[in-house]
CSV table of C-alpha atoms in Angstrom, one decimal:
chain,number,residue,atom,x,y,z
A,1,MET,CA,48.3,-44.9,-13.1
A,2,PRO,CA,45.2,-45.8,-14.6
A,3,LEU,CA,43.4,-49.1,-13.6
A,4,ARG,CA,43.6,-52.0,-16.1
A,5,ARG,CA,42.3,-55.5,-16.1
A,6,PRO,CA,44.9,-58.1,-15.5
A,7,GLY,CA,46.8,-58.6,-19.0
A,8,HIS,CA,44.9,-55.8,-20.5
A,9,THR,CA,47.3,-53.5,-22.3
A,10,GLY,CA,44.9,-51.0,-24.1
A,11,ARG,CA,46.8,-51.3,-27.4
A,12,GLY,CA,46.6,-53.8,-30.5
A,13,SER,CA,42.6,-53.7,-30.2
A,14,ARG,CA,40.8,-52.8,-33.5
A,15,ASP,CA,39.0,-49.4,-33.7
A,16,LEU,CA,35.6,-48.8,-33.2
A,17,GLU,CA,33.5,-49.2,-36.7
A,18,VAL,CA,30.3,-47.3,-36.6
A,19,ASN,CA,27.8,-48.8,-38.9
A,20,PRO,CA,26.4,-46.4,-41.5
A,21,ILE,CA,22.9,-46.6,-40.2
A,22,PHE,CA,23.9,-44.7,-37.2
A,23,SER,CA,25.5,-41.8,-39.3
A,24,ARG,CA,25.8,-40.0,-43.1
A,25,GLU,CA,29.1,-42.3,-43.7
A,26,PRO,CA,31.1,-44.9,-42.0
A,27,LEU,CA,33.1,-43.9,-39.3
A,28,ARG,CA,36.4,-45.3,-37.6
A,29,VAL,CA,36.6,-44.4,-34.0
A,30,PRO,CA,39.8,-45.1,-31.7
A,31,ARG,CA,39.1,-46.8,-28.9
A,32,TYR,CA,41.8,-45.4,-26.5
A,33,ALA,CA,42.5,-41.8,-28.0
A,34,MET,CA,40.6,-38.7,-28.4
A,35,PRO,CA,39.0,-38.7,-32.1
A,36,ASP,CA,40.6,-35.6,-34.0
A,37,GLY,CA,37.0,-34.1,-34.7
A,38,GLU,CA,33.6,-34.5,-33.5
A,39,MET,CA,30.5,-36.5,-34.4
A,40,GLU,CA,26.6,-36.4,-33.9
A,41,PRO,CA,25.5,-36.7,-30.5
A,42,GLU,CA,23.3,-39.4,-31.6
A,43,THR,CA,26.0,-41.3,-33.2
A,44,ALA,CA,28.3,-41.0,-30.0
A,45,TYR,CA,25.2,-42.0,-27.6
A,46,GLN,CA,24.7,-45.1,-30.0
A,47,LEU,CA,28.5,-45.8,-29.8
A,48,VAL,CA,28.4,-45.9,-25.8
A,49,HIS,CA,24.8,-47.3,-25.7
A,50,ASP,CA,25.9,-50.5,-27.7
A,51,GLU,CA,28.9,-51.2,-25.7
A,52,LEU,CA,27.2,-50.9,-22.3
A,53,MET,CA,24.6,-53.4,-23.4
A,54,LEU,CA,27.6,-56.2,-22.4
A,55,ASP,CA,27.2,-55.0,-19.0
A,56,GLY,CA,25.2,-57.5,-16.8
A,57,ASN,CA,21.5,-56.5,-15.8
A,58,ALA,CA,22.1,-54.4,-12.2
A,59,ARG,CA,18.5,-55.7,-11.2
A,60,LEU,CA,19.9,-59.2,-11.6
A,61,ASN,CA,23.2,-58.5,-9.9
A,62,LEU,CA,22.7,-60.4,-6.5
A,63,ALA,CA,26.3,-59.6,-5.7
A,64,THR,CA,25.9,-55.9,-5.3
A,65,PHE,CA,24.2,-54.3,-1.8
A,66,VAL,CA,23.9,-51.1,-3.7
A,67,THR,CA,20.3,-49.5,-4.8
A,68,THR,CA,19.4,-50.6,-8.4
A,69,TRP,CA,15.8,-49.5,-8.3
A,70,ALA,CA,14.3,-46.2,-7.8
A,71,GLU,CA,10.8,-44.5,-8.3
A,72,PRO,CA,10.6,-42.3,-11.5
A,73,GLN,CA,10.1,-39.4,-9.2
A,74,ALA,CA,13.3,-40.0,-7.8
A,75,ARG,CA,15.2,-40.2,-10.7
A,76,ARG,CA,13.7,-36.9,-11.9
A,77,LEU,CA,14.8,-35.1,-8.8
A,78,MET,CA,18.3,-36.4,-9.3
A,79,ALA,CA,18.5,-35.6,-13.1
A,80,GLU,CA,16.9,-32.0,-11.9
A,81,CYS,CA,20.0,-31.8,-9.3
A,82,ALA,CA,22.7,-33.5,-11.0
A,83,GLU,CA,24.5,-30.0,-12.0
A,84,LYS,CA,24.2,-28.9,-8.5
A,85,ASN,CA,27.7,-28.8,-6.4
A,86,MET,CA,27.1,-30.1,-3.1
A,87,ILE,CA,30.0,-28.4,-1.5
A,88,ASP,CA,28.8,-24.7,-2.7
A,89,LYS,CA,26.4,-24.2,0.1
A,90,ASP,CA,26.2,-20.6,-0.6
A,91,GLU,CA,24.9,-20.9,-4.1
A,92,TYR,CA,22.5,-24.0,-3.5
A,93,PRO,CA,21.7,-23.5,0.2
A,94,GLN,CA,18.5,-25.3,-0.2
A,95,THR,CA,20.3,-28.5,-1.0
A,96,ALA,CA,22.6,-27.9,2.1
A,97,GLU,CA,19.6,-27.3,4.0
A,98,LEU,CA,18.3,-30.6,3.0
A,99,GLU,CA,21.6,-32.4,4.0
A,100,ILE,CA,20.9,-31.0,7.4
A,101,ARG,CA,17.5,-32.2,7.6
A,102,CYS,CA,18.8,-35.7,7.0
A,103,VAL,CA,21.4,-35.6,9.2
A,104,ASP,CA,18.9,-34.8,11.9
A,105,MET,CA,16.8,-37.4,11.1
A,106,LEU,CA,19.5,-40.0,11.3
A,107,ALA,CA,20.3,-38.7,14.5
A,108,ARG,CA,16.9,-39.4,15.7
A,109,LEU,CA,16.9,-42.7,14.0
A,110,TRP,CA,19.8,-43.8,15.6
A,111,HIS,CA,18.7,-42.5,19.1
A,112,ALA,CA,21.1,-39.5,19.7
A,113,GLU,CA,20.6,-38.5,22.9
A,114,ASP,CA,20.6,-35.0,22.1
A,115,PRO,CA,19.8,-35.0,17.9
A,116,HIS,CA,20.4,-31.1,17.8
A,117,ARG,CA,24.0,-31.9,19.4
A,118,ALA,CA,24.9,-34.6,17.0
A,119,VAL,CA,27.0,-33.8,13.9
A,120,GLY,CA,27.3,-35.5,10.6
A,121,CYS,CA,27.6,-34.7,6.9
A,122,SER,CA,27.0,-36.9,3.6
A,123,THR,CA,29.6,-38.2,1.9
A,124,ALA,CA,30.4,-40.2,-1.8
A,125,GLY,CA,29.6,-43.2,0.0
A,126,SER,CA,30.1,-45.5,3.2
A,127,SER,CA,33.7,-46.0,2.6
A,128,GLU,CA,34.5,-42.2,2.7
A,129,ALA,CA,32.2,-42.2,5.7
A,130,ALA,CA,34.1,-45.0,7.4
A,131,MET,CA,37.5,-43.2,6.9
A,132,LEU,CA,36.0,-40.0,8.4
A,133,GLY,CA,35.2,-42.0,11.3
A,134,GLY,CA,38.4,-43.9,11.6
A,135,LEU,CA,40.5,-40.1,11.2
A,136,ALA,CA,38.0,-38.7,14.2
A,137,LEU,CA,39.0,-41.8,16.2
A,138,LYS,CA,42.8,-41.6,15.5
A,139,ARG,CA,42.8,-37.6,16.2
A,140,ARG,CA,40.7,-38.0,19.5
A,141,TRP,CA,43.4,-40.9,20.7
A,142,ARG,CA,46.1,-38.6,19.7
A,143,HIS,CA,44.9,-35.6,21.6
A,144,ARG,CA,44.3,-37.7,24.8
A,145,ARG,CA,47.9,-39.1,24.4
A,146,GLN,CA,49.6,-35.7,23.6
A,147,ALA,CA,47.6,-34.3,26.8
A,148,GLU,CA,49.0,-37.1,29.1
A,149,GLY,CA,52.6,-36.4,27.7
A,150,ARG,CA,52.5,-39.8,26.2
A,151,PRO,CA,54.1,-41.0,22.6
A,152,ALA,CA,51.4,-41.0,19.8
A,153,GLY,CA,53.1,-42.5,17.4
A,154,ARG,CA,51.9,-46.0,17.1
A,155,PRO,CA,47.7,-46.3,17.0
A,156,ASN,CA,46.1,-49.4,16.3
A,157,LEU,CA,42.7,-50.2,15.1
A,158,VAL,CA,40.8,-53.7,16.2
A,159,MET,CA,38.4,-55.0,13.7
A,160,GLY,CA,37.2,-58.5,12.7
A,161,VAL,CA,38.8,-59.9,9.5
A,162,ASN,CA,35.2,-59.5,7.8
A,163,VAL,CA,35.5,-55.7,7.7
A,164,GLN,CA,35.1,-54.0,4.5
A,165,ILE,CA,37.9,-53.1,2.5
A,166,CYS,CA,38.0,-49.7,3.0
A,167,TRP,CA,39.3,-50.2,6.4
A,168,GLU,CA,42.5,-52.0,5.4
A,169,LYS,CA,42.9,-48.9,3.1
A,170,PHE,CA,42.1,-46.4,5.9
A,171,ALA,CA,44.8,-48.3,8.1
A,172,ASP,CA,47.3,-48.1,5.2
A,173,TYR,CA,46.6,-44.6,4.2
A,174,PHE,CA,46.5,-43.1,7.5
A,175,ASP,CA,49.2,-45.2,9.3
A,176,VAL,CA,47.3,-47.2,11.9
A,177,GLU,CA,48.2,-50.6,12.6
A,178,PRO,CA,45.3,-53.0,11.7
A,179,ARG,CA,44.5,-55.6,14.1
A,180,TYR,CA,42.3,-58.2,12.6
A,181,VAL,CA,40.7,-60.8,14.4
A,182,PRO,CA,40.5,-63.9,12.2
A,183,MET,CA,37.7,-66.4,12.0
A,184,GLU,CA,37.3,-69.5,14.0
A,185,GLY,CA,35.2,-72.4,13.5
A,186,ASP,CA,31.7,-70.9,13.2
A,187,ARG,CA,32.3,-67.6,14.5
A,188,TYR,CA,32.5,-65.5,11.4
A,189,HIS,CA,33.0,-62.0,13.0
A,190,LEU,CA,34.1,-60.0,16.0
A,191,SER,CA,33.1,-61.4,19.3
A,192,PRO,CA,33.5,-59.4,22.8
A,193,GLU,CA,36.6,-61.6,23.8
A,194,THR,CA,38.6,-61.3,20.8
A,195,ALA,CA,37.8,-57.7,20.3
A,196,VAL,CA,39.3,-56.9,23.9
A,197,GLU,CA,42.1,-59.3,23.8
A,198,LEU,CA,43.8,-57.2,21.0
A,199,CYS,CA,43.1,-53.5,22.6
A,200,ASP,CA,46.0,-51.6,24.4
A,201,GLU,CA,47.2,-48.2,25.2
A,202,ASN,CA,47.4,-47.5,21.4
A,203,THR,CA,43.9,-48.7,20.2
A,204,ILE,CA,42.2,-45.8,18.7
A,205,GLY,CA,39.1,-47.9,18.6
A,206,VAL,CA,37.2,-50.9,17.9
A,207,VAL,CA,35.2,-51.3,14.4
A,208,ALA,CA,31.9,-53.1,14.9
A,209,ILE,CA,30.1,-54.1,12.0
A,210,LEU,CA,26.3,-54.1,11.6
A,211,GLY,CA,25.6,-56.5,8.7
A,212,SER,CA,28.9,-58.3,7.5
A,213,THR,CA,29.5,-58.4,3.5
A,214,TYR,CA,30.3,-61.8,4.1
A,215,ASP,CA,27.1,-63.3,5.3
A,216,GLY,CA,25.2,-60.3,6.4
A,217,SER,CA,25.2,-61.0,10.1
A,218,TYR,CA,25.1,-58.5,13.1
A,219,GLU,CA,28.1,-58.2,15.2
A,220,PRO,CA,27.2,-58.1,19.0
A,221,ILE,CA,27.7,-54.5,19.5
A,222,ALA,CA,26.5,-54.1,22.8
A,223,ASP,CA,28.4,-57.0,24.3
A,224,ILE,CA,31.2,-55.5,22.7
A,225,ALA,CA,30.6,-52.7,24.2
A,226,ALA,CA,30.2,-54.3,27.8
A,227,ALA,CA,33.7,-56.1,27.3
A,228,LEU,CA,35.2,-52.7,26.9
A,229,ASP,CA,33.4,-51.5,29.9
A,230,ASP,CA,35.0,-54.1,31.9
A,231,LEU,CA,38.2,-53.4,30.1
A,232,ARG,CA,38.1,-49.9,31.5
A,233,ALA,CA,37.1,-50.9,35.0
A,234,ARG,CA,40.1,-53.2,35.1
A,235,THR,CA,43.0,-51.5,33.2
A,236,GLY,CA,41.8,-47.7,32.8
A,237,LEU,CA,41.8,-48.1,29.0
A,238,ASP,CA,39.0,-46.1,27.2
A,239,VAL,CA,38.3,-47.8,23.8
A,240,PRO,CA,35.3,-46.2,21.6
A,241,ILE,CA,33.4,-48.0,19.2
A,242,HIS,CA,32.7,-47.0,15.7
A,243,VAL,CA,29.9,-48.9,14.2
A,244,ASP,CA,30.2,-49.7,10.4
A,245,GLY,CA,26.5,-49.9,9.6
A,246,ALA,CA,26.7,-49.5,5.9
A,247,SER,CA,24.0,-51.9,5.3
A,248,GLY,CA,22.4,-52.7,8.9
A,249,ALA,CA,22.0,-49.2,9.9
A,250,MET,CA,19.1,-48.6,7.7
A,251,ILE,CA,17.6,-52.0,8.6
A,252,ALA,CA,17.9,-52.3,12.5
A,253,PRO,CA,16.0,-49.2,13.3
A,254,PHE,CA,13.0,-50.4,11.6
A,255,LEU,CA,13.1,-54.2,11.8
A,256,ASP,CA,15.2,-54.4,15.2
A,257,PRO,CA,13.8,-51.8,17.4
A,258,ASP,CA,14.9,-53.4,20.6
A,259,LEU,CA,18.4,-54.1,19.4
A,260,HIS,CA,20.9,-51.9,21.3
A,261,TRP,CA,23.5,-51.3,18.7
A,262,ASP,CA,23.6,-47.3,18.1
A,263,PHE,CA,24.0,-44.2,20.0
A,264,ARG,CA,21.9,-45.6,22.9
A,265,VAL,CA,25.0,-47.5,23.5
A,266,PRO,CA,27.3,-44.9,25.5
A,267,ARG,CA,30.8,-46.2,24.1
A,268,VAL,CA,29.6,-45.7,20.4
A,269,ALA,CA,31.1,-42.7,19.2
A,270,SER,CA,30.3,-42.5,15.5
A,271,ILE,CA,28.2,-44.3,12.9
A,272,ASN,CA,28.4,-44.6,8.9
A,273,THR,CA,25.8,-45.8,6.7
A,274,SER,CA,25.5,-45.9,2.8
A,275,GLY,CA,22.6,-44.1,1.8
A,276,HIS,CA,22.8,-45.9,-1.7
A,277,LYS,CA,22.7,-49.4,-0.1
A,278,PHE,CA,19.4,-50.2,2.5
A,279,GLY,CA,19.1,-46.3,2.4
A,280,LEU,CA,17.5,-46.6,-1.0
A,281,VAL,CA,19.3,-44.2,-3.0
A,282,MET,CA,20.7,-44.9,-6.5
A,283,PRO,CA,24.6,-44.8,-6.2
A,284,GLY,CA,26.6,-42.2,-4.4
A,285,VAL,CA,25.7,-41.1,-1.1
A,286,GLY,CA,27.0,-42.2,2.4
A,287,TRP,CA,26.4,-40.7,5.9
A,288,VAL,CA,28.6,-40.5,8.7
A,289,LEU,CA,27.2,-39.2,12.5
A,290,TRP,CA,29.0,-38.5,15.8
A,291,ARG,CA,27.5,-38.8,19.1
A,292,ASP,CA,28.3,-35.1,19.6
A,293,SER,CA,31.1,-32.3,18.9
A,294,GLU,CA,33.5,-33.8,21.3
A,295,ALA,CA,33.6,-37.0,19.1
A,296,LEU,CA,34.4,-34.9,16.1
A,297,PRO,CA,37.7,-33.1,17.1
A,298,ASP,CA,37.5,-29.5,16.1
A,299,ASP,CA,40.8,-29.6,13.9
A,300,LEU,CA,39.4,-32.1,11.6
A,301,VAL,CA,36.8,-29.5,10.6
A,302,PHE,CA,38.1,-26.9,7.9
A,303,HIS,CA,36.7,-23.4,7.3
A,304,VAL,CA,36.9,-22.3,3.5
A,305,ASN,CA,36.0,-19.2,1.6
A,306,TYR,CA,34.8,-21.0,-1.5
A,307,LEU,CA,32.3,-19.4,-3.9
A,308,GLY,CA,30.8,-16.9,-1.8
A,309,GLY,CA,30.8,-17.9,1.5
A,310,ASP,CA,32.4,-19.1,4.5
A,311,MET,CA,32.0,-23.1,4.6
A,312,PRO,CA,32.7,-26.0,7.3
A,313,THR,CA,33.7,-28.7,6.0
A,314,PHE,CA,35.1,-32.5,7.2
A,315,ALA,CA,34.7,-34.5,4.4
A,316,LEU,CA,37.4,-36.0,2.0
A,317,ASN,CA,35.8,-35.3,-1.4
A,318,PHE,CA,34.9,-31.4,-2.2
A,319,SER,CA,33.0,-31.0,-5.3
A,320,ARG,CA,30.3,-33.8,-6.1
A,321,PRO,CA,26.6,-33.5,-7.3
A,322,GLY,CA,23.8,-32.9,-5.0
A,323,ALA,CA,21.5,-35.2,-6.5
A,324,GLN,CA,22.1,-38.3,-4.5
A,325,VAL,CA,21.3,-36.3,-1.2
A,326,VAL,CA,18.4,-34.5,-2.5
A,327,ALA,CA,17.1,-38.4,-3.3
A,328,GLN,CA,17.9,-39.5,0.2
A,329,TYR,CA,15.7,-36.5,1.5
A,330,TYR,CA,12.8,-37.6,-0.9
A,331,ASN,CA,12.9,-41.2,0.0
A,332,PHE,CA,12.8,-39.8,3.9
A,333,LEU,CA,9.8,-37.8,2.9
A,334,ARG,CA,8.1,-40.1,0.5
A,335,LEU,CA,8.3,-43.3,3.0
A,336,GLY,CA,8.5,-42.1,6.4
A,337,PHE,CA,9.5,-44.6,8.9
A,338,ASP,CA,6.6,-47.1,8.2
A,339,GLY,CA,7.4,-46.8,4.7
A,340,TYR,CA,11.5,-48.0,5.3
A,341,ARG,CA,9.9,-50.5,7.9
A,342,ARG,CA,7.5,-52.3,5.1
A,343,VAL,CA,10.8,-52.1,2.4
A,344,GLN,CA,13.0,-53.6,4.7
A,345,GLN,CA,10.6,-56.1,6.2
A,346,THR,CA,9.8,-57.2,2.5
A,347,CYS,CA,13.2,-57.6,1.6
A,348,ARG,CA,14.0,-59.7,4.8
A,349,ASP,CA,11.0,-61.7,4.3
A,350,VAL,CA,12.3,-62.3,0.4
A,351,ALA,CA,15.6,-63.5,1.9
A,352,THR,CA,14.4,-66.0,4.6
A,353,ARG,CA,12.0,-67.7,2.3
A,354,LEU,CA,14.3,-67.9,-0.8
A,355,SER,CA,16.9,-69.1,1.9
A,356,GLY,CA,14.7,-71.9,2.9
A,357,GLU,CA,13.9,-72.8,-0.6
A,358,ILE,CA,17.6,-73.1,-1.3
A,359,ALA,CA,18.1,-75.5,1.7
A,360,ARG,CA,15.4,-77.6,0.8
A,361,LEU,CA,17.1,-78.5,-2.6
A,362,GLY,CA,19.1,-80.9,-0.4
A,363,ARG,CA,22.6,-79.9,-2.1
A,364,PHE,CA,23.2,-77.0,0.1
A,365,GLU,CA,23.8,-75.6,3.8
A,366,LEU,CA,22.7,-72.2,5.0
A,367,VAL,CA,25.8,-70.4,6.7
A,368,THR,CA,23.2,-67.6,7.3
A,369,ASP,CA,19.4,-67.3,6.4
A,370,GLY,CA,19.1,-63.3,5.7
A,371,GLY,CA,17.0,-63.0,9.1
A,372,GLN,CA,19.3,-59.7,9.9
A,373,ALA,CA,20.4,-57.7,7.1
A,374,PRO,CA,18.6,-59.4,4.1
A,375,VAL,CA,21.8,-61.1,2.8
A,376,PHE,CA,22.4,-65.1,3.2
A,377,ALA,CA,25.2,-67.2,2.3
A,378,PHE,CA,25.2,-70.8,1.3
A,379,ARG,CA,27.5,-73.5,0.6
A,380,VAL,CA,27.7,-76.8,-1.1
A,381,ARG,CA,26.7,-79.7,1.3
A,382,GLU,CA,29.3,-82.0,2.9
A,383,GLY,CA,29.8,-85.0,0.7
A,384,ILE,CA,29.2,-83.4,-2.7
A,385,ASP,CA,32.5,-83.4,-4.5
A,386,ASN,CA,31.5,-83.2,-8.1
A,387,PHE,CA,30.7,-79.3,-8.1
A,388,THR,CA,31.6,-76.1,-6.2
A,389,VAL,CA,30.1,-73.0,-5.5
A,390,PHE,CA,32.0,-72.0,-8.4
A,391,ASP,CA,30.2,-74.3,-10.7
A,392,VAL,CA,26.8,-73.0,-9.5
A,393,SER,CA,27.6,-69.4,-10.1
A,394,ALA,CA,29.0,-70.1,-13.5
A,395,ALA,CA,26.1,-71.9,-14.3
A,396,LEU,CA,23.4,-69.5,-13.2
A,397,ARG,CA,25.6,-66.7,-15.0
A,398,GLU,CA,24.2,-68.3,-18.3
A,399,ARG,CA,21.0,-66.9,-17.4
A,400,GLY,CA,22.2,-63.4,-15.9
A,401,TRP,CA,22.2,-63.9,-12.7
A,402,LEU,CA,25.1,-62.6,-10.9
A,403,VAL,CA,25.5,-64.8,-7.9
A,404,PRO,CA,29.1,-64.3,-6.2
A,405,ALA,CA,31.1,-67.2,-4.8
A,406,TYR,CA,34.0,-66.6,-2.6
A,407,THR,CA,35.9,-68.2,0.2
A,408,PHE,CA,36.0,-66.8,3.9
A,409,PRO,CA,38.9,-65.1,5.0
A,410,LYS,CA,42.0,-66.1,7.1
A,411,ASN,CA,41.7,-69.3,9.4
A,412,ARG,CA,38.5,-70.3,7.2
A,413,THR,CA,39.8,-70.1,3.6
A,414,ASP,CA,38.4,-73.7,3.5
A,415,LEU,CA,34.8,-72.5,3.4
A,416,ALA,CA,33.5,-71.5,0.1
A,417,VAL,CA,30.0,-69.9,-0.4
A,418,LEU,CA,27.5,-68.4,-2.6
A,419,ARG,CA,25.8,-65.2,-1.2
A,420,VAL,CA,22.6,-63.6,-2.2
A,421,VAL,CA,21.9,-59.8,-1.4
A,422,VAL,CA,18.1,-59.1,-1.5
A,423,ARG,CA,17.3,-55.3,-2.2
A,424,ASN,CA,14.4,-53.3,-2.9
A,425,GLY,CA,13.2,-54.6,-6.1
A,426,PHE,CA,14.0,-58.2,-5.8
A,427,SER,CA,10.7,-59.3,-5.5
A,428,ASN,CA,9.0,-62.9,-4.7
A,429,ASP,CA,8.5,-63.5,-8.2
A,430,LEU,CA,12.2,-62.7,-9.0
A,431,ALA,CA,13.2,-65.0,-6.3
A,432,ASP,CA,10.8,-67.7,-8.0
A,433,LEU,CA,12.6,-67.2,-11.4
A,434,LEU,CA,16.2,-67.7,-9.6
A,435,LEU,CA,15.1,-70.7,-7.9
A,436,GLN,CA,13.8,-72.2,-11.1
A,437,ASP,CA,16.8,-71.7,-12.6
A,438,LEU,CA,18.9,-73.0,-9.8
A,439,ARG,CA,16.8,-76.3,-9.9
A,440,ARG,CA,17.3,-76.4,-13.6
A,441,VAL,CA,21.0,-76.4,-13.6
A,442,LEU,CA,21.5,-78.7,-10.7
A,443,PRO,CA,21.0,-82.0,-12.6
A,444,ARG,CA,23.7,-81.2,-14.9
A,445,LEU,CA,26.2,-80.2,-12.2
A,446,SER,CA,25.2,-83.3,-10.4
A,447,ASP,CA,26.0,-85.4,-13.5
A,448,GLN,CA,29.8,-84.0,-13.9
A,449,ASP,CA,32.3,-86.2,-12.8
A,450,ARG,CA,34.4,-83.4,-11.1
A,451,PRO,CA,34.3,-79.7,-10.2
A,452,ARG,CA,34.8,-77.6,-13.6
A,453,HIS,CA,35.3,-74.4,-12.2
A,454,THR,CA,37.3,-73.0,-9.0
A,455,ALA,CA,38.1,-69.8,-7.3
A,456,GLU,CA,40.3,-68.5,-10.2
A,457,ASP,CA,37.4,-69.0,-12.6
A,458,ALA,CA,35.3,-66.9,-10.7
A,459,GLY,CA,34.5,-64.5,-13.4
A,460,GLY,CA,36.6,-61.7,-11.7
A,461,PHE,CA,34.7,-61.5,-8.6
A,462,ALA,CA,36.6,-61.0,-5.5
A,463,HIS,CA,35.1,-60.3,-1.9
A,464,GLY,CA,35.5,-56.4,-0.8
A,465,ALA,CA,36.1,-57.6,2.8
A,466,GLY,CA,39.1,-58.9,4.8
A,467,ALA,CA,43.2,-58.0,4.7
A,468,VAL,CA,44.0,-59.2,1.3
A,469,ARG,CA,45.5,-56.2,-0.5
A,470,SER,CA,44.7,-58.0,-4.2
A,471,ARG,CA,41.0,-58.0,-3.6
A,472,HIS,CA,38.5,-56.1,-5.3
A,473,HIS,CA,35.5,-54.1,-3.8
A,474,GLY,CA,32.5,-56.2,-3.6
């Protein structure tokens, strides 16, 4: 069934009325039915354009991790490639070649032992990439169980409750039991001890996150791997790791080169990232890589004869535009390693400076400071009870800022925070404007006798991580 807003039926609304200035005569256009006839292209454009003015300004959206700025040359290339079907590798062989080059570049960036043996592909985003990583874990586990003559009907996957909602979807869609580690105290994600506690002979893998969507923090992947190595030595259980690096996998290689989280850790079987997050591409591309062909079971790879040639494919989506893959290759060429390092360092510098300035306002406490992924979360200081983070979010929205406010998941639902994602294009100047507006609204909020907004008034925002089925993607 089509998705609708809560309480929105799509019926009973007035038709669109077109101002005569846009056409030769006034028009009435149905909102939820296809018009009977044609209209001038400029009229159709103006109708759509005017409605879209009600959307928020993407550059001021500090909730999203998705890239909201790109160079004109990247946009031009995307426009030139919008009609190219990524799946049609016979008709568009050079686009396919650029995809292969990107995979090779990522394999080197993530320290694959033999980049030529690493396998991977582009996807529609990191959610699809994560599901492919999960499918490979499940299939490898099933093959091993069947070879040992053991039942393979009760797979489970261990992860922190802070995972992105795509992992909940993966578990539901592909019949895998999700085993979530709840937050406890000041521990907001997976730890080595909590991961090992939930593993057993039916565990297909552990998902470790490099850049939690809740607060931007990295999970200790090398330490989790060491704990799983110890588990194998004690019990014989051999549990692989999939790294969900949707954000951090395009930050850590440039800013944290001594951090071992990638294929340098032998237990890491696969990694996904989002090209349209800190890969710096406009929305529509993700990447997933496996250590080698053994980590990707061959029976997950399909060979199809489509549009003129045999083509191996192991993505969930089939037809999709090649524009974002081309833009990813453009960025890799344009920026190189040092360019990516400078961009990500600037984002981290802005994040840490901004979080520090917010802490100095005296009304807030930092949960994280943006020193890993350039993302930080902060809460209203204890003892302040006349306004909430939801009041702050609503007040900033008056000036166009979209700063999400939300509660943390199971065992820490008492913790309500605001989160800021600093992306390429969010400059120190914009950070100063945000601080100026925050300072402007604080006196008014401080004069309130009680909070005016709660989680139910959070403007439709609901966080995209954790194990609550009713959430929206963040």
